Coordinates of C-alpha atoms in Angstrom, one line a residue:
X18 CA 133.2 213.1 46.9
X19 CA 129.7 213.9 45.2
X20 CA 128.4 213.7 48.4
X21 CA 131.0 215.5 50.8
X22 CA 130.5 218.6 48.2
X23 CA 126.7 218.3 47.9
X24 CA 126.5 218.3 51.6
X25 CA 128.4 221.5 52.2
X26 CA 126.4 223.0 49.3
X27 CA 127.1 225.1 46.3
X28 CA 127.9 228.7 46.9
X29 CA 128.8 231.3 44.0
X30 CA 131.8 232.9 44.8
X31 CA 133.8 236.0 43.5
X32 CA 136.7 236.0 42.0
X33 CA 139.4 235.0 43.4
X34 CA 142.0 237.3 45.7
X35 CA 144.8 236.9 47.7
X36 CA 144.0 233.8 49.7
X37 CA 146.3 234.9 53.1
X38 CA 146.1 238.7 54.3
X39 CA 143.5 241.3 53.6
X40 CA 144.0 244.4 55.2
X41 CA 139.9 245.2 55.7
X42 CA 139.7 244.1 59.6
X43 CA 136.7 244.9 61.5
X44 CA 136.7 247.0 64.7
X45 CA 137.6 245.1 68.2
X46 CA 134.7 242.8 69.5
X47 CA 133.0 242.8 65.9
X48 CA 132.5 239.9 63.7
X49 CA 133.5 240.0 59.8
X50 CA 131.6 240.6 57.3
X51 CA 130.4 238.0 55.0
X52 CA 132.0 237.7 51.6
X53 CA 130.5 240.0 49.1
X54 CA 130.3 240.0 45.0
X55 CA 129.6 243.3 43.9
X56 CA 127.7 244.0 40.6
X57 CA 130.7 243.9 38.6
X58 CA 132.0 241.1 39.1
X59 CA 135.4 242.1 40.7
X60 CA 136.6 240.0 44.0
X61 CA 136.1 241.5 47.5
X62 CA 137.6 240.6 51.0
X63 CA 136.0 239.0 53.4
X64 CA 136.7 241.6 56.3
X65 CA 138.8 239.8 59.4
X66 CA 137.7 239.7 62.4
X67 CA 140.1 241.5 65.5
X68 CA 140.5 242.0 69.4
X69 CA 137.4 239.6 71.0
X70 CA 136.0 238.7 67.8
X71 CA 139.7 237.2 66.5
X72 CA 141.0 235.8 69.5
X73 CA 137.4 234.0 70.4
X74 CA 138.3 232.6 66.3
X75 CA 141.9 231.8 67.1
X76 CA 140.4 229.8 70.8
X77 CA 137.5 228.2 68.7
X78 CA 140.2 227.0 66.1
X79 CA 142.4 225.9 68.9
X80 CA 139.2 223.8 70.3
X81 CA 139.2 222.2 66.7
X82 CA 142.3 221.0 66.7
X83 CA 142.1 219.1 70.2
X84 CA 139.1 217.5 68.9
X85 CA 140.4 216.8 65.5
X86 CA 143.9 215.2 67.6
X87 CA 141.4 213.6 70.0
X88 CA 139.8 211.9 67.1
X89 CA 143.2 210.5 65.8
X90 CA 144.5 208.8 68.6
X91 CA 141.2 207.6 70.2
X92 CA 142.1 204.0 69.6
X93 CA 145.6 203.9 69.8
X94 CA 145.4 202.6 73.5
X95 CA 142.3 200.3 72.3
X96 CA 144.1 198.0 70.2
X97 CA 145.0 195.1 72.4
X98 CA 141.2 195.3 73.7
X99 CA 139.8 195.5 69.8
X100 CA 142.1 192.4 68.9
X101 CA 141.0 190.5 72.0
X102 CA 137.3 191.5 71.9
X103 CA 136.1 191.1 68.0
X104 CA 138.7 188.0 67.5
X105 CA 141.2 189.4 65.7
X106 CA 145.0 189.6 64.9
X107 CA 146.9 193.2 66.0
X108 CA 147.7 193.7 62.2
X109 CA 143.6 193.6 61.4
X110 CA 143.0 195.8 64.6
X111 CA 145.5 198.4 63.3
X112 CA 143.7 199.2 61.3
X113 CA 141.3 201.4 62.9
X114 CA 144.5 203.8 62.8
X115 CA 145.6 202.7 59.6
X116 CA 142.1 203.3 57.9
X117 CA 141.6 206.6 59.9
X118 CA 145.0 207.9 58.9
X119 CA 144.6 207.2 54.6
X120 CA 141.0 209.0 54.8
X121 CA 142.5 211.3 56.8
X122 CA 145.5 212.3 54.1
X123 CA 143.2 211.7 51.3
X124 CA 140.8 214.9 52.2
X125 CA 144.2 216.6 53.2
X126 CA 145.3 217.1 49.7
X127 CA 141.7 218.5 49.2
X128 CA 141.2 221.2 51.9
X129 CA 143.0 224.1 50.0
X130 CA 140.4 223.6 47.3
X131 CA 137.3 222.9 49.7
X132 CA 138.4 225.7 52.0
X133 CA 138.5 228.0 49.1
X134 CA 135.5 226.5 47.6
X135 CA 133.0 226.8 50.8
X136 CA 134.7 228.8 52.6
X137 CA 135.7 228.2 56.8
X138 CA 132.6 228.5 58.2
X139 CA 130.9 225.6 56.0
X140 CA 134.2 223.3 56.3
X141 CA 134.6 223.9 60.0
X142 CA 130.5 223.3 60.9
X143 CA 130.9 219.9 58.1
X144 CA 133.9 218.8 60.0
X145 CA 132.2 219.0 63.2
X146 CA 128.8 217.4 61.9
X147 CA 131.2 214.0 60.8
X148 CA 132.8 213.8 63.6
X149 CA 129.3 213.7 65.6
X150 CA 127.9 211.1 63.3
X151 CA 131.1 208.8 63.2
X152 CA 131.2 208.8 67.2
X153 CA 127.5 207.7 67.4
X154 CA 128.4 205.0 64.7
X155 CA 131.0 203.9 66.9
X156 CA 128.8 204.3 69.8
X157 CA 126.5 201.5 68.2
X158 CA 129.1 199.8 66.6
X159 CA 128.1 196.0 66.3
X160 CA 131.2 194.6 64.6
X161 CA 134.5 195.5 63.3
X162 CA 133.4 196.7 59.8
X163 CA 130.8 199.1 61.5
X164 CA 133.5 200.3 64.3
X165 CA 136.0 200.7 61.3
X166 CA 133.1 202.6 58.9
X167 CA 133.1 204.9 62.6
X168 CA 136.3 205.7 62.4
X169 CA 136.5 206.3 58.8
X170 CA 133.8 208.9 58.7
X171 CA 136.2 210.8 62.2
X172 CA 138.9 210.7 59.6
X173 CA 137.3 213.5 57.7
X174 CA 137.2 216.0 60.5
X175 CA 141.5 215.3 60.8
X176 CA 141.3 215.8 57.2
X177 CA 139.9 219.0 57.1
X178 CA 140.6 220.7 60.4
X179 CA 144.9 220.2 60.5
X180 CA 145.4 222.3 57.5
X181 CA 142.4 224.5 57.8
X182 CA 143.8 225.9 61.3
X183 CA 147.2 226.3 60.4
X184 CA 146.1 228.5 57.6
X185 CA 143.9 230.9 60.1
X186 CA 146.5 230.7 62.6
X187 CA 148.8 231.7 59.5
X188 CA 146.3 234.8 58.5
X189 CA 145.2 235.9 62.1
X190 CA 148.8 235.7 64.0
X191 CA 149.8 239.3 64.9
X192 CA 153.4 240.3 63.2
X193 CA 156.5 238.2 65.0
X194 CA 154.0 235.7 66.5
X195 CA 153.5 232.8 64.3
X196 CA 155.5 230.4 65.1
X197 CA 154.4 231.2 68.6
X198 CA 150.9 230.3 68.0
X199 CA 151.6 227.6 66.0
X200 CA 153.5 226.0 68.8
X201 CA 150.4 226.9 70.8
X202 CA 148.8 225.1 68.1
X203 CA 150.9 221.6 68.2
X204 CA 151.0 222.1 72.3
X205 CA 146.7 222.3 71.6
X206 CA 147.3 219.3 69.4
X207 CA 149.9 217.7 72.2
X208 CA 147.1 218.4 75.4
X209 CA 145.0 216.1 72.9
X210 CA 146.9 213.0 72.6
X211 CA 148.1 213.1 76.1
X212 CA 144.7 213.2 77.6
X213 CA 143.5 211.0 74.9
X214 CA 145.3 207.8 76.5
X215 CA 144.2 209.0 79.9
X216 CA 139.9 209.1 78.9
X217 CA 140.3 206.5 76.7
X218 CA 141.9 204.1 79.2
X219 CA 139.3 205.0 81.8
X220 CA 136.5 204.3 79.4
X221 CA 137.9 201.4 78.3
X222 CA 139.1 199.8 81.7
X223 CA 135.8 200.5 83.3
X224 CA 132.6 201.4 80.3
X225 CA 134.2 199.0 77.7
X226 CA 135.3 199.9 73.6
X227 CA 132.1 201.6 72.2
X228 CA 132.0 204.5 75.1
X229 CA 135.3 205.7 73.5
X230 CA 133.2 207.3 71.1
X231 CA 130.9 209.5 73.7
X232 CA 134.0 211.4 74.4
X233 CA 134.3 213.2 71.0
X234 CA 130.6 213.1 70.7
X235 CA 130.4 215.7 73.2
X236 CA 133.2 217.5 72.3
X237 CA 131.2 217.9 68.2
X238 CA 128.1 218.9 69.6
X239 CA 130.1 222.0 72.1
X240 CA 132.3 222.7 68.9
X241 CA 129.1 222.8 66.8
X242 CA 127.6 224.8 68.7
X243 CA 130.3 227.6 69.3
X244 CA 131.1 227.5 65.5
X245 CA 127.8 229.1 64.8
X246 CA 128.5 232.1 66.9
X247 CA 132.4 232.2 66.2
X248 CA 132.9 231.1 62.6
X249 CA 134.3 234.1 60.4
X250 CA 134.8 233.4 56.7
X251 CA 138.3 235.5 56.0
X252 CA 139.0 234.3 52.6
X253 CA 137.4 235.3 49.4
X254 CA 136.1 232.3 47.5
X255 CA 136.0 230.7 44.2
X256 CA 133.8 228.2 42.3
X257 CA 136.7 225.8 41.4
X258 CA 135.8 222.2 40.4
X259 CA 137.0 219.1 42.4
X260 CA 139.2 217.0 40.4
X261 CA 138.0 213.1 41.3
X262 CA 140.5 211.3 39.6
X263 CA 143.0 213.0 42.0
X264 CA 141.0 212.0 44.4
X265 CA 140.5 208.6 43.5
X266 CA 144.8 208.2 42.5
X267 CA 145.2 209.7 46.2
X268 CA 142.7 207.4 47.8
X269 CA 144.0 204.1 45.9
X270 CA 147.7 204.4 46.1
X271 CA 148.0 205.5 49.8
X272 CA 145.5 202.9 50.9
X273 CA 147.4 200.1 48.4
X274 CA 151.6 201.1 49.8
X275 CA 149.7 201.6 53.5
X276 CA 148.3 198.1 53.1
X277 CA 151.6 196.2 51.8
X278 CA 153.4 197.6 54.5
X279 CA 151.2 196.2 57.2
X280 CA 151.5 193.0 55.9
X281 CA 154.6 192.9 54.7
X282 CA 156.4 190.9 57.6
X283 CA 153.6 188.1 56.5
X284 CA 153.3 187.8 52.8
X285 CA 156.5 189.7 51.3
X286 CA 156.3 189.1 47.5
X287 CA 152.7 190.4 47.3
X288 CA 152.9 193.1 49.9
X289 CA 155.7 194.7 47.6
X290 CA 153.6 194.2 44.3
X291 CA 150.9 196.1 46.5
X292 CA 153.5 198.6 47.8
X293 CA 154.7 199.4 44.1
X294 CA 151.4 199.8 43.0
X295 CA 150.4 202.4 45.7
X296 CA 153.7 203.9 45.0
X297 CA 153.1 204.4 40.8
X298 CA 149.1 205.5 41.7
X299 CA 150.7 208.2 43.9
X300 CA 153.4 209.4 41.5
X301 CA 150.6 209.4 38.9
X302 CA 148.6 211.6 41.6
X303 CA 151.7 214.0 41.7
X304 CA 152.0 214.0 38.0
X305 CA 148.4 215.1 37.3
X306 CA 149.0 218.0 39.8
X307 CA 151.0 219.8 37.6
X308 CA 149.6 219.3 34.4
X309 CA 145.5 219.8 35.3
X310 CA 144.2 223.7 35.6
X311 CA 142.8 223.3 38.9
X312 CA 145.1 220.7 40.8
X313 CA 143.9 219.1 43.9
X314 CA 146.6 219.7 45.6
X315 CA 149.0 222.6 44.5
X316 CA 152.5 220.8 44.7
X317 CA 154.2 224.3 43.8
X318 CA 155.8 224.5 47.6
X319 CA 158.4 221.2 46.3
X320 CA 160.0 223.1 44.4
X321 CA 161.5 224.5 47.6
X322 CA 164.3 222.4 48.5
X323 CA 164.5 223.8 52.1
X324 CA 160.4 223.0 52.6
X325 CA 161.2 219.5 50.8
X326 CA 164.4 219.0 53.2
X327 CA 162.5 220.2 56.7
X328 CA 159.4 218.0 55.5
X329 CA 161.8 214.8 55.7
X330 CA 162.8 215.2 58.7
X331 CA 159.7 216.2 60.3
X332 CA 158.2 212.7 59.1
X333 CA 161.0 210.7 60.5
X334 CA 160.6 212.7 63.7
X335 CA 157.0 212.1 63.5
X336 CA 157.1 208.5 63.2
X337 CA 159.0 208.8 66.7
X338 CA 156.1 209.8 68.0
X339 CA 154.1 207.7 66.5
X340 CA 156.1 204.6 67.9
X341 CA 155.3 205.7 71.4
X342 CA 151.8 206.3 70.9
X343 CA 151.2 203.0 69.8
X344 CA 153.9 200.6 71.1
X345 CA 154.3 201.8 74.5
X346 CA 150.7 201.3 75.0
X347 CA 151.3 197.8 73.6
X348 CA 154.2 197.1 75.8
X349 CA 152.7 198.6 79.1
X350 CA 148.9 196.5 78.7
X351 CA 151.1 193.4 77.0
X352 CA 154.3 193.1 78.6
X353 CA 153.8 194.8 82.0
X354 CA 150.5 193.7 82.5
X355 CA 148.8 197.2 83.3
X356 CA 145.1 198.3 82.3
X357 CA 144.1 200.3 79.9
X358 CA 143.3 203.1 82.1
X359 CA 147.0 202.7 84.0
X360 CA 148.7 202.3 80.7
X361 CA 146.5 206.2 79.8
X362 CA 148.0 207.5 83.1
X363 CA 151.6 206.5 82.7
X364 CA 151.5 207.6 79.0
X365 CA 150.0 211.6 80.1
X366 CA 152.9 212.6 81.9
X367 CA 155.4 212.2 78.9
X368 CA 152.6 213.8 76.5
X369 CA 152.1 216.8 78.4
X370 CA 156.1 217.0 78.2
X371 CA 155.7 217.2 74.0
X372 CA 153.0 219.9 74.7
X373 CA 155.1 222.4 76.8
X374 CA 158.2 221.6 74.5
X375 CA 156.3 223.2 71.5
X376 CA 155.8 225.7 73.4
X377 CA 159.5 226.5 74.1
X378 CA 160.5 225.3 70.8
X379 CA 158.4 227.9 69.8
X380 CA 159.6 230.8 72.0
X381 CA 163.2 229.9 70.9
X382 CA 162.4 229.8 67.0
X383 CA 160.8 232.8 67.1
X384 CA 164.3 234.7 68.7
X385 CA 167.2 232.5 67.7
X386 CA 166.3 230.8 64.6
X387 CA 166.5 226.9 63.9
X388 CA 170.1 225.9 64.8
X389 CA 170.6 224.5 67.1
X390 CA 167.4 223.8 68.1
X391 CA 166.1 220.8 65.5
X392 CA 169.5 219.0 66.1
X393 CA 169.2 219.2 69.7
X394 CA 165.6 218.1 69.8
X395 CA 166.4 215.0 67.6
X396 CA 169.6 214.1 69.9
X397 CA 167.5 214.1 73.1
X398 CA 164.9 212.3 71.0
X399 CA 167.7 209.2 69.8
X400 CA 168.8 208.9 73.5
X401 CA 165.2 208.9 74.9
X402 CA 164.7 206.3 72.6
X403 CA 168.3 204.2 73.3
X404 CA 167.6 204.6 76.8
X405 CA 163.8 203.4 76.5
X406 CA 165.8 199.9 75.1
X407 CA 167.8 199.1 78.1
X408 CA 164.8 200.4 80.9
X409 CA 162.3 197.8 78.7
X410 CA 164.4 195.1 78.5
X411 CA 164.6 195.3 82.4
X412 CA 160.9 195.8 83.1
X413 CA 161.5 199.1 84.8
X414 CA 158.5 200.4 83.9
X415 CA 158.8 204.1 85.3
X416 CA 162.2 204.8 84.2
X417 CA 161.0 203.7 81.1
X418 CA 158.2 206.4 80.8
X419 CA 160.4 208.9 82.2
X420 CA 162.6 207.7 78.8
X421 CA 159.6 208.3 76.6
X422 CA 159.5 212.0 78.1
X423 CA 162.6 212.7 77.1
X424 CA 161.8 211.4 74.0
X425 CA 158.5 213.5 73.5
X426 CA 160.8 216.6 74.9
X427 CA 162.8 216.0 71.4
X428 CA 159.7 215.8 69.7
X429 CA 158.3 218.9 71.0
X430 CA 161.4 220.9 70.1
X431 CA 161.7 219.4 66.7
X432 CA 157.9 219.3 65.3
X433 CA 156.4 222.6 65.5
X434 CA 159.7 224.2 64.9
X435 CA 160.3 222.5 61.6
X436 CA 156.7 223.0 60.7
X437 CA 157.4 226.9 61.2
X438 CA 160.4 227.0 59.5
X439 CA 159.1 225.0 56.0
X440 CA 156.0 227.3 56.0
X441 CA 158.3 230.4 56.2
X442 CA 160.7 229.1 53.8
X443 CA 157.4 229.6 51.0
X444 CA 155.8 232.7 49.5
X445 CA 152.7 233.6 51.0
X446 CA 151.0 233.3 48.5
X447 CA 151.6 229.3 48.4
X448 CA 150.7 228.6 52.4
X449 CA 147.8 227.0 52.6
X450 CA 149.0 224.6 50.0
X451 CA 152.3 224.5 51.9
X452 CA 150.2 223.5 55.5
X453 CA 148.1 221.3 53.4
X454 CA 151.3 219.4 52.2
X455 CA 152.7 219.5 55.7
X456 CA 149.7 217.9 56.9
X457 CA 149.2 215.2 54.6
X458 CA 153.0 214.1 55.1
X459 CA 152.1 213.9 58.7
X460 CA 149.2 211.8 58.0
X461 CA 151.4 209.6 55.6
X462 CA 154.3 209.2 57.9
X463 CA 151.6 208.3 60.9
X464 CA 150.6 205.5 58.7
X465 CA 154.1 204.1 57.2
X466 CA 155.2 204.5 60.9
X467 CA 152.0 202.3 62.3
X468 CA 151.7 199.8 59.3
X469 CA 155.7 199.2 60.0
X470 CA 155.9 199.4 63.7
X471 CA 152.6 197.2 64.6
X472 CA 152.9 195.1 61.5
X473 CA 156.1 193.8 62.7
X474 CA 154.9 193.4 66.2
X475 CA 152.2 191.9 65.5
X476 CA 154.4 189.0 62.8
X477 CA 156.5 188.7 65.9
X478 CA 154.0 187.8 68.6
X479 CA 151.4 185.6 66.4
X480 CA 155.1 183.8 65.5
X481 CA 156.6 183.7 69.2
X482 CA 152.7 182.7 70.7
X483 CA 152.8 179.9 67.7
X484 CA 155.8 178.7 69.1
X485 CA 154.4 178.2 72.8
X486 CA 156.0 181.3 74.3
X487 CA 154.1 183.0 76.8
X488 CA 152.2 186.3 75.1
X489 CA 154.1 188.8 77.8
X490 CA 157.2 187.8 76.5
X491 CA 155.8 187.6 72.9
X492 CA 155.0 191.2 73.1
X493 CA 158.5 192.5 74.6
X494 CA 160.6 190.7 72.1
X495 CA 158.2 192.6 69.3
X496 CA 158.8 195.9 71.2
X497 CA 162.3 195.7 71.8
X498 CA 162.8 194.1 67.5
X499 CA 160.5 197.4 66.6
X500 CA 162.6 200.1 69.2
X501 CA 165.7 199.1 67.4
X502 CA 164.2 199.9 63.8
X503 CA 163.0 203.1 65.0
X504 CA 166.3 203.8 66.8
X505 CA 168.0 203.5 63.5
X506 CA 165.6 206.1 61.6
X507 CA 166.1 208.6 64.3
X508 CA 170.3 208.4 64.2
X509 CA 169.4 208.7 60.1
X510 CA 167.3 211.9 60.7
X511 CA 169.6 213.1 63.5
X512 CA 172.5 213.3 60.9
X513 CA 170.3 214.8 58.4
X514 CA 169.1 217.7 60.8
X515 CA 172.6 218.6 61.6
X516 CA 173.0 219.5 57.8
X517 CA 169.5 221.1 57.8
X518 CA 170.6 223.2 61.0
X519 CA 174.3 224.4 59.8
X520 CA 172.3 225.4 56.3
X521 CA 170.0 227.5 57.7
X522 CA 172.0 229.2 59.7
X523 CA 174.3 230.2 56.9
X524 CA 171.5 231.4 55.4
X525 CA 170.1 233.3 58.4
X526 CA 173.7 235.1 58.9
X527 CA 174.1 235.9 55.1
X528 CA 170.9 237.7 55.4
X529 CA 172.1 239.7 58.4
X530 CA 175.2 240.6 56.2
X531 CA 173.1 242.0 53.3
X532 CA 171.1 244.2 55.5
X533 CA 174.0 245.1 57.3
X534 CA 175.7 246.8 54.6
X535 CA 174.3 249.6 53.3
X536 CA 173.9 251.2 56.4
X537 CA 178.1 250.5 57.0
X538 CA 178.5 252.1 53.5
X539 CA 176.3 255.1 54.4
X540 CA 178.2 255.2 57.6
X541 CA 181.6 255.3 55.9
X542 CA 180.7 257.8 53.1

């Protein structure tokens, strides 16, 4: 942590202002101003870009966040080739994913503070520097620890770009146009992990594992680059400490529950011991929120019972996606026999379906509200998914993926537009806490959805292969055992975002009542 803070360096910063929306905005075309502390001592607003100078900001953070989703799902097409090539089990392989995803949560909870420590331009330029050094690691990598160490050091740029972004997107989005732009933003996110499969699969079918990492090595040093030119710090900034014993509780207990889970199909009694460990060192993480000065992560947004309720179901929905990032892949290069590169190509078409359903999802939030929009999405999500269990039990490998579009459809409309709703449901005051919740739940349901999805593959087919059966078939019986967990979750959330749907739009037409009626009493008197 020393280190991370050291290598961003120490600033002295006024005091703090209001961390979302200052009204000094430079002329069209010109860049902001630096932040300023004037002789006495009183805060001042960093001035905000507009016209060229914002939108080049708003492109350059959009650029961030398709390198920052490139990073994450790098490997998820890799794992059958990692297993096979360093000698290992698909549990051990996971976790390249698993690993990525706990670092990845872990600076989560601290990019509030860091961003209003150091400011954008100094996170954004760090972010990009780690994710040029991890992909030259990996580049070099000569075993599994040093290809794992690789990813790890990716993790950070996840870490610190997810929540960062949202919260420009949140501070530069022109009135009525947020959850617009933050649909562009997951769709951004969405053009990432389809093309992901696609590169990687190429790569991997034809340059082999370690010229994954070229890909996002070029992608830093363009970023890098730009970000000198097109960085704008727009928040004030304070010198407020970094607590490490959050750090270290938030570290310890997702990486302890994360680690139980994965190998809780193999070892049950201690993977639960582990699991309730992780569990108690992250309620003692939440606990010390609320009672230090300067928490970590400011936990005030869960007192909203609306942002707590949305979150849920975003993670179950989000573990949906997660199950087809990682066991399709599986099932296509296991069970079907395809390349890596073919597996990529099937899996873009269905991707590029979540990224223009964020977009719609989006467009229809921003006019008609939630309802019915999240329970639709999560009903064509279910039956995507029920489908996707008869097409793979009969091989039918293209009606399959066309299954797993409809599936990522329901994602699409469900993600971005619960994401929008939650962060609107909060004071301003409290978003970038809000996004940097939002993003570490992603982060911690992309892990519990890996660790309990692979894990229980990979018991299944080291079991089934023990027991003479041929891998192929060792790999759909694990698909089809895992598709019927996750088809479960989904009718759980489905129900759940019925209630969440019908409540908020109670609420919505309550609210268009009380404006409503002073202007019929006016119009009666």
């Amino acid at each position: 942590m020393k280190a991370l803070c050291a290598a961003m360096s120490h600033t002295t910063s006024p005091a703090p202002v209001h961390p979302f929306r200052s009204r000094h905005r430079t002329s069209a075309g010109r860049t902001a101003a630096p932040v300023v502390a004037p002789a006495n001592g009183d805060a001042v607003s960093p001035a905000i870009p507009t016209g060229r100078a914002m939108w080049a900001m708003m492109a350059l953070m959009l650029g961030s966040n398709l390198l920052a989703s490139f990073n994450q799902s790098l490997m998820n097409i890799a794992l059958d080739a990692t297993a096979t090539q360093f000698n290992i089990s698909l549990s051990q392989a996971n976790w390249l994913v698993l690993g990525f995803t706990i670092v990845a949560a872990t600076v989560i909870t601290m990019a509030a503070s860091l961003l209003k420590r150091f400011g954008i331009r100094k996170v954004m330029m760090f972010g990009y520097a780690t994710s040029l050094v991890g992909s030259l690691l990996g580049m070099v990598a000569w075993n599994f620890p040093a290809m794992l160490a690789a990813r790890l050091i990716q993790a950070l740029t996840v870490g610190l770009f997810f929540p960062v972004v949202t919260s420009v997107i949140l501070t530069l989005a022109p009135r009525g146009k947020s959850a617009t732009l933050l649909a562009i933003n997951s769709g951004a996110i969405g053009v990432g992990l389809a093309f992901a499969p696609l590169l990687s699969g190429l790569v991997l079918t034809y340059l082999g594992l370690r010229a994954l990492f070229a890909i996002p090595l070029a992608m830093s040093a363009i970023l890098l680059g730009l970000g000198f030119f097109f960085l704008h710090d727009i928040y004030a900034r304070e010198d407020r400490p970094i607590d490490i014993v959050s750090v270290v509780l938030s570290f310890a207990g997702l990486a302890a529950f994360i680690f139980g889970l994965n190998e809780v199909t193999r070892t049950v009694l201690p993977s639960v011991l582990c699991m309730a460990a992780g569990a108690a060192g992250l309620g003692l993480f939440a606990r010390r929120q609320f009672a230090i000065a300067h928490p970590l992560l400011n936990l005030a947004p869960l007192r909203h019972g609306r942002f707590v309720f949305g979150e849920v179901l975003m993670m179950l929905g989000y573990m949906g996606s997660v199950y087809m990032s990682l066991l399709v892949p599986l099932y296509l290069e296991g069970t079907a026999g395809c390349t890596a590169f073919a597996a990529g190509g099937l899996l873009c078409a269905p991707i590029l379906c979540y990224a223009g359903a964020c977009f719609l999802g989006g467009r229809i939030e921003d006019r008609h509200g939630v309802w019915p929009l999240v329970p639709l999405g999560f009903l064509v999500l279910l039956g995507g998914y029920v489908a996707m269990e008869f097409a793979s039990a009969r091989m039918l490998v293209i009606p399959m993926m066309a299954c797993a579009g409809a599936a990522y459809i329901g994602v699409g409309l469900v993600f971005p537009t619960l994401k929008a709703a939650d962060l609107a449901s909060l004071p301003p005051a409290i978003y970038a806490h809000g996004s940097s919740i939002h993003s570490t739940l992603v982060q911690i349901a992309g892990s519990v959805g890996s660790a309990l999805f692979v894990g229980i593959m990979s018991a299944d087919t080291d079991r089934l292969v023990a027991q003479g059966i041929a891998k192929a078939d060792a790999y759909a019986s694990g698909f089809s055992h895992t598709l019927l967990i996750a088809i479960g979750i989904l009718a759980v959330a489905f129900v759940g975002a019925v209630v969440f749907g019908r409540i908020a739009r109670q609420r919505h037409q309550k609210g268009i009542k009380s404006k409503s009626k002073p202007a019929t009493t006016m119009h009666k008197a």
